[in-house]
Amino acid sequence: MRSLLAALTALTVGVTVGSVPSDAADAAHRGSCTRQMLFCEDFERLPRGGASTLDWGIDTRNGTLTVERARRGNQVLHIHTVDNGRAFLRVDDFAAPGNRFYGRMRLRVDAFPTGPDWAHFTLVEATGTGSSEIVRPIGGQYAPTVPGIFWGVGADGGPTGDWTNWRESAPVVEDTWQCFEWQLDPADNRVAVWIDGVANPELTASTTEHGGNDVPFVLPTVNTVKIGWQLYQGGTTPGEFDLWIDDIALSTRRLGC
């Protein structure tokens, strides 16, 4: 009987440890910045209210960043913007060995844009030297022709032009905590994305496979990473946007969800 009970207990623990969390407010995620990382912020050590720290900067226009207490007691970053405003947490002086790194964040968006047509938004942006491409591994667009709102890898400012390669295989989900991971790898100028621990092969870009002009896509040597929200067209529906982000990390290895 004791052997059976022990086996059942071990099985239960194994399932719990291996599961993918759906809520960033879960107590199991507290203290997520205890491992060695290139950058990490779980907001637990910051005072509540207007975000302020020496560890990262702020880039806003018609937007605010606020540290709040989540429903289950941990702290998260509340991002609020009006119309086509922006509000980013900004990691400057970033350097990854070999320019290869992974990113992770947990995210809940209250509502995505349904206007104007082709409304385009970005949540993660990477820039640097050696290439003028503004790389946007996590972003998306409202596609009125489907219709729907979909995630897509994108870029702007470089030879490949302004593009967001949104995919119908990656529809957005509103008002739900999800875990997003991304990788930038200069070996093939590759961008890859995972959602809730599952890779989406269509959410990728590389030197020759991307959504822009028929020229090579080349990653910059990244020295700045911005995480937050920006919408590029005015006259939006809804007129304001709210999202919550937690457990941001940049690392030389994939951290998982």
Coordinates of N, CA and C in Angstrom, one line a residue, residues 87-255:
A87 N 4.5 52.4 -25.0 CA 5.0 52.3 -23.7 C 5.9 51.1 -23.6
F88 N 7.2 51.3 -23.5 CA 8.2 50.2 -23.5 C 9.1 50.2 -22.2
L89 N 9.4 49.0 -21.7 CA 10.5 48.8 -20.8 C 11.7 48.7 -21.8
R90 N 12.8 49.4 -21.5 CA 13.9 49.4 -22.4 C 15.2 48.9 -21.8
V91 N 15.8 47.9 -22.4 CA 17.0 47.3 -21.9 C 18.2 47.8 -22.8
D92 N 19.0 48.7 -22.2 CA 20.1 49.3 -23.0 C 21.4 48.6 -22.6
D93 N 22.4 48.8 -23.4 CA 23.7 48.3 -23.2 C 23.7 46.7 -23.1
F94 N 22.8 46.1 -23.8 CA 22.6 44.7 -23.9 C 23.7 44.1 -24.7
A95 N 24.2 42.9 -24.3 CA 25.2 42.2 -25.1 C 25.1 40.7 -24.9
A96 N 24.8 39.9 -25.9 CA 24.7 38.5 -25.8 C 26.0 37.9 -26.5
P97 N 26.6 36.9 -25.9 CA 27.7 36.2 -26.5 C 27.4 35.7 -27.9
G98 N 28.2 36.1 -28.9 CA 27.9 35.7 -30.2 C 26.7 36.2 -30.8
N99 N 26.0 37.2 -30.1 CA 24.8 37.8 -30.6 C 23.6 36.8 -30.7
R100 N 23.7 35.8 -30.0 CA 22.7 34.7 -30.0 C 22.0 34.7 -28.6
F101 N 20.7 34.8 -28.6 CA 20.0 34.8 -27.3 C 18.5 34.5 -27.4
Y102 N 18.0 34.1 -26.3 CA 16.6 33.8 -26.2 C 15.9 34.8 -25.3
G103 N 14.6 35.0 -25.5 CA 13.8 35.9 -24.6 C 12.6 35.2 -24.2
R104 N 12.0 35.7 -23.1 CA 10.8 35.1 -22.5 C 10.0 36.2 -21.8
M105 N 8.7 36.1 -21.9 CA 7.8 37.0 -21.1 C 6.5 36.3 -20.9
R106 N 5.8 36.6 -19.9 CA 4.4 36.2 -19.7 C 3.5 37.4 -19.9
L107 N 2.4 37.2 -20.6 CA 1.7 38.3 -21.2 C 0.2 38.1 -21.1
R108 N -0.6 39.2 -20.8 CA -2.0 39.2 -20.9 C -2.5 40.5 -21.5
V109 N -3.2 40.5 -22.6 CA -3.7 41.7 -23.3 C -5.2 41.7 -23.1
D110 N -5.7 42.9 -22.7 CA -7.1 43.0 -22.5 C -7.9 42.9 -23.8
A111 N -7.4 43.7 -24.8 CA -8.1 43.7 -26.1 C -7.1 44.1 -27.2
F112 N -7.2 43.5 -28.3 CA -6.3 43.8 -29.5 C -7.1 44.7 -30.4
P113 N -6.4 45.4 -31.3 CA -7.1 46.4 -32.2 C -7.9 45.7 -33.3
T114 N -9.1 46.2 -33.5 CA -10.0 45.8 -34.7 C -10.2 46.9 -35.6
G115 N -9.4 48.0 -35.5 CA -9.5 49.1 -36.4 C -8.3 50.0 -36.1
P116 N -7.8 50.7 -37.1 CA -8.2 50.7 -38.5 C -7.8 49.4 -39.2
D117 N -8.2 49.2 -40.4 CA -7.8 48.0 -41.2 C -6.2 47.9 -41.2
W118 N -5.7 46.7 -41.0 CA -4.3 46.4 -41.0 C -3.6 47.1 -39.8
A119 N -4.3 47.4 -38.7 CA -3.7 47.9 -37.5 C -2.5 47.0 -37.1
H120 N -1.4 47.6 -36.9 CA -0.1 46.8 -36.7 C 0.4 47.2 -35.3
F121 N 0.8 46.2 -34.5 CA 1.3 46.4 -33.1 C 2.6 45.6 -32.9
T122 N 3.4 46.1 -32.0 CA 4.7 45.4 -31.6 C 4.8 45.3 -30.1
L123 N 5.3 44.2 -29.6 CA 5.5 44.0 -28.2 C 7.0 43.8 -27.8
V124 N 7.8 43.4 -28.8 CA 9.2 43.2 -28.5 C 9.9 43.7 -29.7
E125 N 11.0 44.5 -29.5 CA 11.8 45.1 -30.5 C 13.3 45.1 -30.2
A126 N 14.1 44.7 -31.2 CA 15.5 44.6 -30.9 C 16.3 45.4 -32.0
T127 N 17.2 46.2 -31.6 CA 18.0 47.0 -32.5 C 19.5 47.0 -32.0
G128 N 20.4 47.4 -32.9 CA 21.8 47.4 -32.6 C 22.6 47.9 -33.7
T129 N 23.8 47.4 -33.9 CA 24.8 47.9 -34.8 C 25.0 46.9 -35.9
G130 N 25.6 47.3 -37.1 CA 25.9 46.4 -38.2 C 24.8 46.2 -39.1
S131 N 23.5 46.5 -38.7 CA 22.4 46.3 -39.6 C 21.3 47.3 -39.1
S132 N 20.6 48.0 -40.0 CA 19.6 49.0 -39.7 C 18.2 48.3 -39.4
E133 N 18.2 47.0 -39.5 CA 16.9 46.4 -39.3 C 16.4 46.6 -37.9
I134 N 15.2 47.0 -37.7 CA 14.5 47.0 -36.4 C 13.7 45.7 -36.3
V135 N 14.2 44.7 -35.5 CA 13.7 43.4 -35.5 C 12.5 43.3 -34.5
R136 N 11.4 42.7 -34.9 CA 10.2 42.6 -34.1 C 9.7 41.2 -34.0
P137 N 10.3 40.4 -33.1 CA 10.0 39.0 -33.0 C 8.6 38.7 -32.5
I138 N 8.1 39.6 -31.6 CA 6.7 39.5 -31.1 C 5.9 40.7 -31.5
G139 N 5.0 40.5 -32.4 CA 4.1 41.6 -32.8 C 3.0 40.9 -33.6
G140 N 2.1 41.8 -34.2 CA 1.0 41.2 -35.0 C 0.2 42.3 -35.7
Q141 N -0.9 41.8 -36.3 CA -1.7 42.7 -37.2 C -3.1 42.3 -37.3
Y142 N -4.0 43.3 -37.4 CA -5.4 43.0 -37.7 C -5.6 42.9 -39.2
A143 N -6.0 41.7 -39.7 CA -6.2 41.5 -41.1 C -7.7 41.4 -41.4
P144 N -8.2 42.5 -42.0 CA -9.7 42.6 -42.3 C -10.1 41.6 -43.4
T145 N -9.2 41.1 -44.2 CA -9.5 40.2 -45.3 C -9.9 38.8 -44.8
V146 N -9.4 38.5 -43.5 CA -9.7 37.1 -43.0 C -11.1 36.9 -42.5
P147 N -11.6 37.7 -41.5 CA -10.9 38.7 -40.7 C -10.3 38.0 -39.5
G148 N -9.4 38.7 -38.9 CA -8.8 38.2 -37.6 C -7.6 39.0 -37.2
I149 N -7.1 38.7 -36.0 CA -5.9 39.4 -35.5 C -4.9 38.3 -35.2
F150 N -3.7 38.4 -35.8 CA -2.7 37.3 -35.8 C -1.3 37.8 -35.4
W151 N -0.6 36.9 -34.7 CA 0.8 37.2 -34.4 C 1.7 37.0 -35.6
G152 N 2.8 37.8 -35.7 CA 3.7 37.7 -36.8 C 5.0 38.3 -36.5
V153 N 6.1 37.6 -37.0 CA 7.4 38.2 -36.9 C 7.5 39.3 -38.0
G154 N 8.3 40.4 -37.6 CA 8.4 41.5 -38.5 C 9.6 42.3 -38.4
A155 N 9.8 43.4 -39.2 CA 11.0 44.2 -39.1 C 10.6 45.5 -39.8
D156 N 11.5 46.5 -39.6 CA 11.3 47.8 -40.3 C 12.7 48.5 -40.3
G157 N 12.8 49.5 -41.1 CA 14.0 50.4 -41.0 C 15.2 49.9 -41.7
G158 N 15.2 48.7 -42.3 CA 16.3 48.1 -43.0 C 16.0 47.9 -44.5
P159 N 16.9 47.2 -45.2 CA 16.7 46.9 -46.6 C 15.5 46.1 -46.9
T160 N 15.0 45.2 -45.9 CA 13.9 44.4 -46.2 C 12.6 45.2 -46.1
G161 N 12.6 46.4 -45.6 CA 11.4 47.3 -45.5 C 10.6 47.1 -44.3
D162 N 9.3 47.5 -44.3 CA 8.4 47.5 -43.2 C 7.5 46.3 -43.5
W163 N 7.6 45.2 -42.7 CA 6.8 44.0 -42.9 C 6.4 43.3 -41.6
T164 N 5.3 42.7 -41.6 CA 4.8 41.9 -40.5 C 4.3 40.6 -41.1
N165 N 5.0 39.5 -41.0 CA 4.6 38.2 -41.6 C 3.6 37.5 -40.7
W166 N 2.4 38.1 -40.5 CA 1.4 37.4 -39.7 C 0.9 36.1 -40.3
R167 N 0.5 35.2 -39.4 CA 0.1 33.9 -39.8 C -1.2 33.5 -39.1
E168 N -2.1 32.9 -40.0 CA -3.4 32.5 -39.4 C -3.3 31.4 -38.4
S169 N -2.1 30.7 -38.4 CA -1.9 29.6 -37.5 C -1.6 30.1 -36.1
A170 N -1.5 31.5 -36.0 CA -1.2 32.1 -34.7 C -2.2 33.2 -34.3
P171 N -3.5 32.9 -34.1 CA -4.4 33.9 -33.7 C -4.1 34.4 -32.3
V172 N -4.4 35.7 -32.0 CA -4.2 36.2 -30.7 C -5.3 35.7 -29.8
V173 N -5.0 35.8 -28.5 CA -6.0 35.4 -27.5 C -6.1 36.5 -26.5
E174 N -7.3 37.1 -26.3 CA -7.5 38.2 -25.4 C -7.7 37.7 -24.0
D175 N -7.3 38.6 -23.0 CA -7.6 38.5 -21.6 C -7.2 37.1 -21.1
T176 N -6.1 36.6 -21.5 CA -5.6 35.3 -21.0 C -4.1 35.3 -20.9
W177 N -3.6 34.9 -19.8 CA -2.1 34.8 -19.6 C -1.5 33.8 -20.5
Q178 N -0.5 34.2 -21.3 CA 0.2 33.3 -22.1 C 1.7 33.5 -21.9
C179 N 2.5 32.5 -22.3 CA 4.0 32.6 -22.2 C 4.5 32.7 -23.6
F180 N 5.3 33.7 -23.9 CA 5.9 33.9 -25.2 C 7.5 33.8 -25.1
E181 N 8.0 33.0 -26.0 CA 9.5 32.9 -26.1 C 9.9 33.2 -27.5
W182 N 11.2 33.8 -27.6 CA 11.7 34.0 -28.9 C 13.2 33.8 -28.9
Q183 N 13.8 33.6 -30.1 CA 15.2 33.4 -30.3 C 15.7 34.2 -31.5
L184 N 16.8 34.9 -31.3 CA 17.5 35.5 -32.4 C 18.9 34.8 -32.5
D185 N 19.2 34.3 -33.7 CA 20.4 33.6 -34.0 C 21.0 34.0 -35.2
P186 N 22.2 34.6 -35.2 CA 22.9 35.1 -36.4 C 23.4 34.1 -37.3
A187 N 23.4 32.8 -36.9 CA 23.9 31.7 -37.8 C 23.2 31.8 -39.2
D188 N 21.9 32.0 -39.2 CA 21.1 32.1 -40.4 C 20.2 33.4 -40.3
N189 N 20.6 34.3 -39.4 CA 19.8 35.5 -39.2 C 18.3 35.1 -38.9
R190 N 18.3 34.1 -38.0 CA 17.0 33.4 -37.7 C 16.3 34.0 -36.5
V191 N 15.0 34.1 -36.7 CA 14.1 34.5 -35.6 C 13.1 33.4 -35.4
A192 N 12.9 32.9 -34.2 CA 11.9 31.8 -33.9 C 11.1 32.2 -32.7
V193 N 9.9 31.6 -32.7 CA 8.9 32.0 -31.6 C 8.2 30.7 -31.1
W194 N 8.0 30.7 -29.7 CA 7.2 29.7 -29.1 C 6.1 30.4 -28.3
I195 N 4.9 29.7 -28.3 CA 3.8 30.2 -27.5 C 3.4 29.2 -26.6
D196 N 3.4 29.5 -25.3 CA 3.0 28.5 -24.2 C 3.9 27.2 -24.4
G197 N 5.1 27.4 -24.7 CA 6.1 26.3 -24.8 C 6.0 25.5 -26.1
V198 N 5.2 25.9 -27.0 CA 5.0 25.2 -28.3 C 5.6 26.0 -29.4
A199 N 6.5 25.5 -30.2 CA 7.0 26.2 -31.3 C 6.0 26.3 -32.4
N200 N 6.0 27.5 -33.1 CA 5.2 27.7 -34.2 C 6.1 27.9 -35.4
P201 N 6.3 26.9 -36.2 CA 7.3 27.0 -37.3 C 7.0 28.1 -38.3
E202 N 5.8 28.5 -38.4 CA 5.4 29.6 -39.3 C 5.9 31.0 -38.8
L203 N 6.0 31.1 -37.5 CA 6.5 32.4 -36.9 C 8.0 32.4 -36.9
T204 N 8.6 32.4 -38.0 CA 10.1 32.5 -38.2 C 10.5 33.4 -39.3
A205 N 11.7 33.8 -39.2 CA 12.3 34.6 -40.3 C 13.8 34.1 -40.4
S206 N 14.4 34.3 -41.6 CA 15.8 34.0 -41.8 C 16.3 34.8 -42.9
T207 N 17.6 34.6 -43.3 CA 18.3 35.4 -44.2 C 17.5 35.5 -45.5
T208 N 16.9 34.4 -46.0 CA 16.2 34.4 -47.3 C 14.7 34.2 -47.2
E209 N 14.2 33.8 -46.0 CA 12.8 33.6 -45.8 C 12.3 34.6 -44.8
H210 N 11.6 35.6 -45.3 CA 11.0 36.6 -44.5 C 9.9 37.3 -45.2
G211 N 9.3 38.3 -44.7 CA 8.1 38.9 -45.3 C 8.3 40.2 -46.0
G212 N 9.6 40.6 -46.3 CA 9.9 41.9 -46.8 C 10.5 41.8 -48.2
N213 N 11.2 42.9 -48.6 CA 11.8 43.0 -49.9 C 12.7 41.8 -50.2
D214 N 12.9 41.5 -51.5 CA 13.7 40.3 -51.9 C 15.2 40.6 -51.8
V215 N 15.6 40.9 -50.6 CA 17.0 41.1 -50.3 C 17.3 40.3 -49.0
P216 N 18.6 40.1 -48.6 CA 18.9 39.3 -47.4 C 18.4 40.1 -46.1
F217 N 17.9 39.3 -45.2 CA 17.5 39.9 -43.9 C 18.7 39.6 -43.0
V218 N 19.3 40.7 -42.4 CA 20.5 40.5 -41.5 C 20.2 41.1 -40.2
L219 N 20.4 40.3 -39.1 CA 20.2 40.8 -37.8 C 21.2 41.8 -37.4
P220 N 20.9 42.8 -36.6 CA 21.9 43.7 -36.0 C 22.6 43.0 -34.9
T221 N 23.8 43.5 -34.5 CA 24.4 43.1 -33.2 C 23.6 43.8 -32.1
V222 N 22.7 43.1 -31.5 CA 21.7 43.7 -30.6 C 22.4 44.3 -29.4
N223 N 22.0 45.6 -29.2 CA 22.4 46.3 -27.9 C 21.3 46.9 -27.2
T224 N 20.1 46.9 -27.8 CA 18.9 47.4 -27.1 C 17.7 46.5 -27.4
V225 N 17.0 46.1 -26.3 CA 15.8 45.3 -26.4 C 14.6 46.1 -25.7
K226 N 13.5 46.3 -26.4 CA 12.4 47.0 -25.8 C 11.2 46.0 -25.7
I227 N 10.5 46.0 -24.6 CA 9.4 45.1 -24.3 C 8.2 45.9 -23.8
G228 N 7.1 45.9 -24.5 CA 5.9 46.7 -24.1 C 4.9 46.6 -25.1
W229 N 4.5 47.8 -25.6 CA 3.4 47.9 -26.6 C 3.6 49.2 -27.5
Q230 N 3.4 49.0 -28.8 CA 3.3 50.2 -29.7 C 2.3 49.8 -30.8
L231 N 1.4 50.7 -31.1 CA 0.5 50.6 -32.3 C 0.8 51.8 -33.2
Y232 N 0.9 51.5 -34.5 CA 1.5 52.4 -35.4 C 0.5 53.3 -36.2
Q233 N -0.8 52.9 -36.2 CA -1.8 53.7 -36.9 C -2.8 54.4 -35.9
G234 N -3.2 55.6 -36.2 CA -4.1 56.3 -35.4 C -5.6 56.0 -35.6
G235 N -6.5 56.5 -34.8 CA -7.9 56.2 -35.0 C -8.3 54.8 -34.6
T236 N -7.7 54.3 -33.5 CA -7.9 52.8 -33.2 C -9.2 52.5 -32.6
T237 N -9.5 51.2 -32.7 CA -10.7 50.6 -32.0 C -10.1 49.4 -31.3
P238 N -10.2 49.3 -30.0 CA -10.6 50.4 -29.0 C -9.7 51.6 -29.0
G239 N -10.0 52.6 -28.3 CA -9.2 53.8 -28.3 C -8.1 53.8 -27.3
E240 N -8.1 52.8 -26.4 CA -7.1 52.6 -25.4 C -6.7 51.1 -25.3
F241 N -5.5 50.8 -24.8 CA -5.0 49.5 -24.7 C -4.4 49.2 -23.4
D242 N -4.7 48.0 -22.8 CA -4.1 47.6 -21.5 C -3.6 46.2 -21.6
L243 N -2.4 46.0 -21.1 CA -1.8 44.7 -21.1 C -0.9 44.6 -19.8
W244 N -0.6 43.4 -19.4 CA 0.2 43.1 -18.2 C 1.3 42.1 -18.6
I245 N 2.5 42.4 -18.2 CA 3.6 41.6 -18.5 C 4.3 41.2 -17.2
D246 N 4.9 40.0 -17.2 CA 5.6 39.5 -16.0 C 6.7 38.5 -16.5
D247 N 7.7 38.3 -15.6 CA 8.8 37.3 -15.8 C 9.5 37.5 -17.1
I248 N 10.0 38.7 -17.3 CA 10.8 39.0 -18.5 C 12.2 38.4 -18.3
A249 N 12.8 37.8 -19.3 CA 14.1 37.2 -19.2 C 14.8 37.2 -20.5
L250 N 16.1 37.5 -20.6 CA 16.9 37.3 -21.8 C 18.1 36.4 -21.3
S251 N 18.4 35.4 -22.2 CA 19.3 34.4 -21.7 C 20.0 33.8 -22.9
T252 N 21.2 33.2 -22.6 CA 21.9 32.5 -23.7 C 21.3 31.1 -24.0
R253 N 20.4 30.7 -23.2 CA 19.7 29.4 -23.4 C 18.2 29.6 -23.3
R254 N 17.5 28.7 -23.9 CA 16.0 28.7 -23.8 C 15.6 28.4 -22.3
L255 N 14.7 29.2 -21.8 CA 14.3 29.1 -20.4 C 13.1 28.3 -20.2

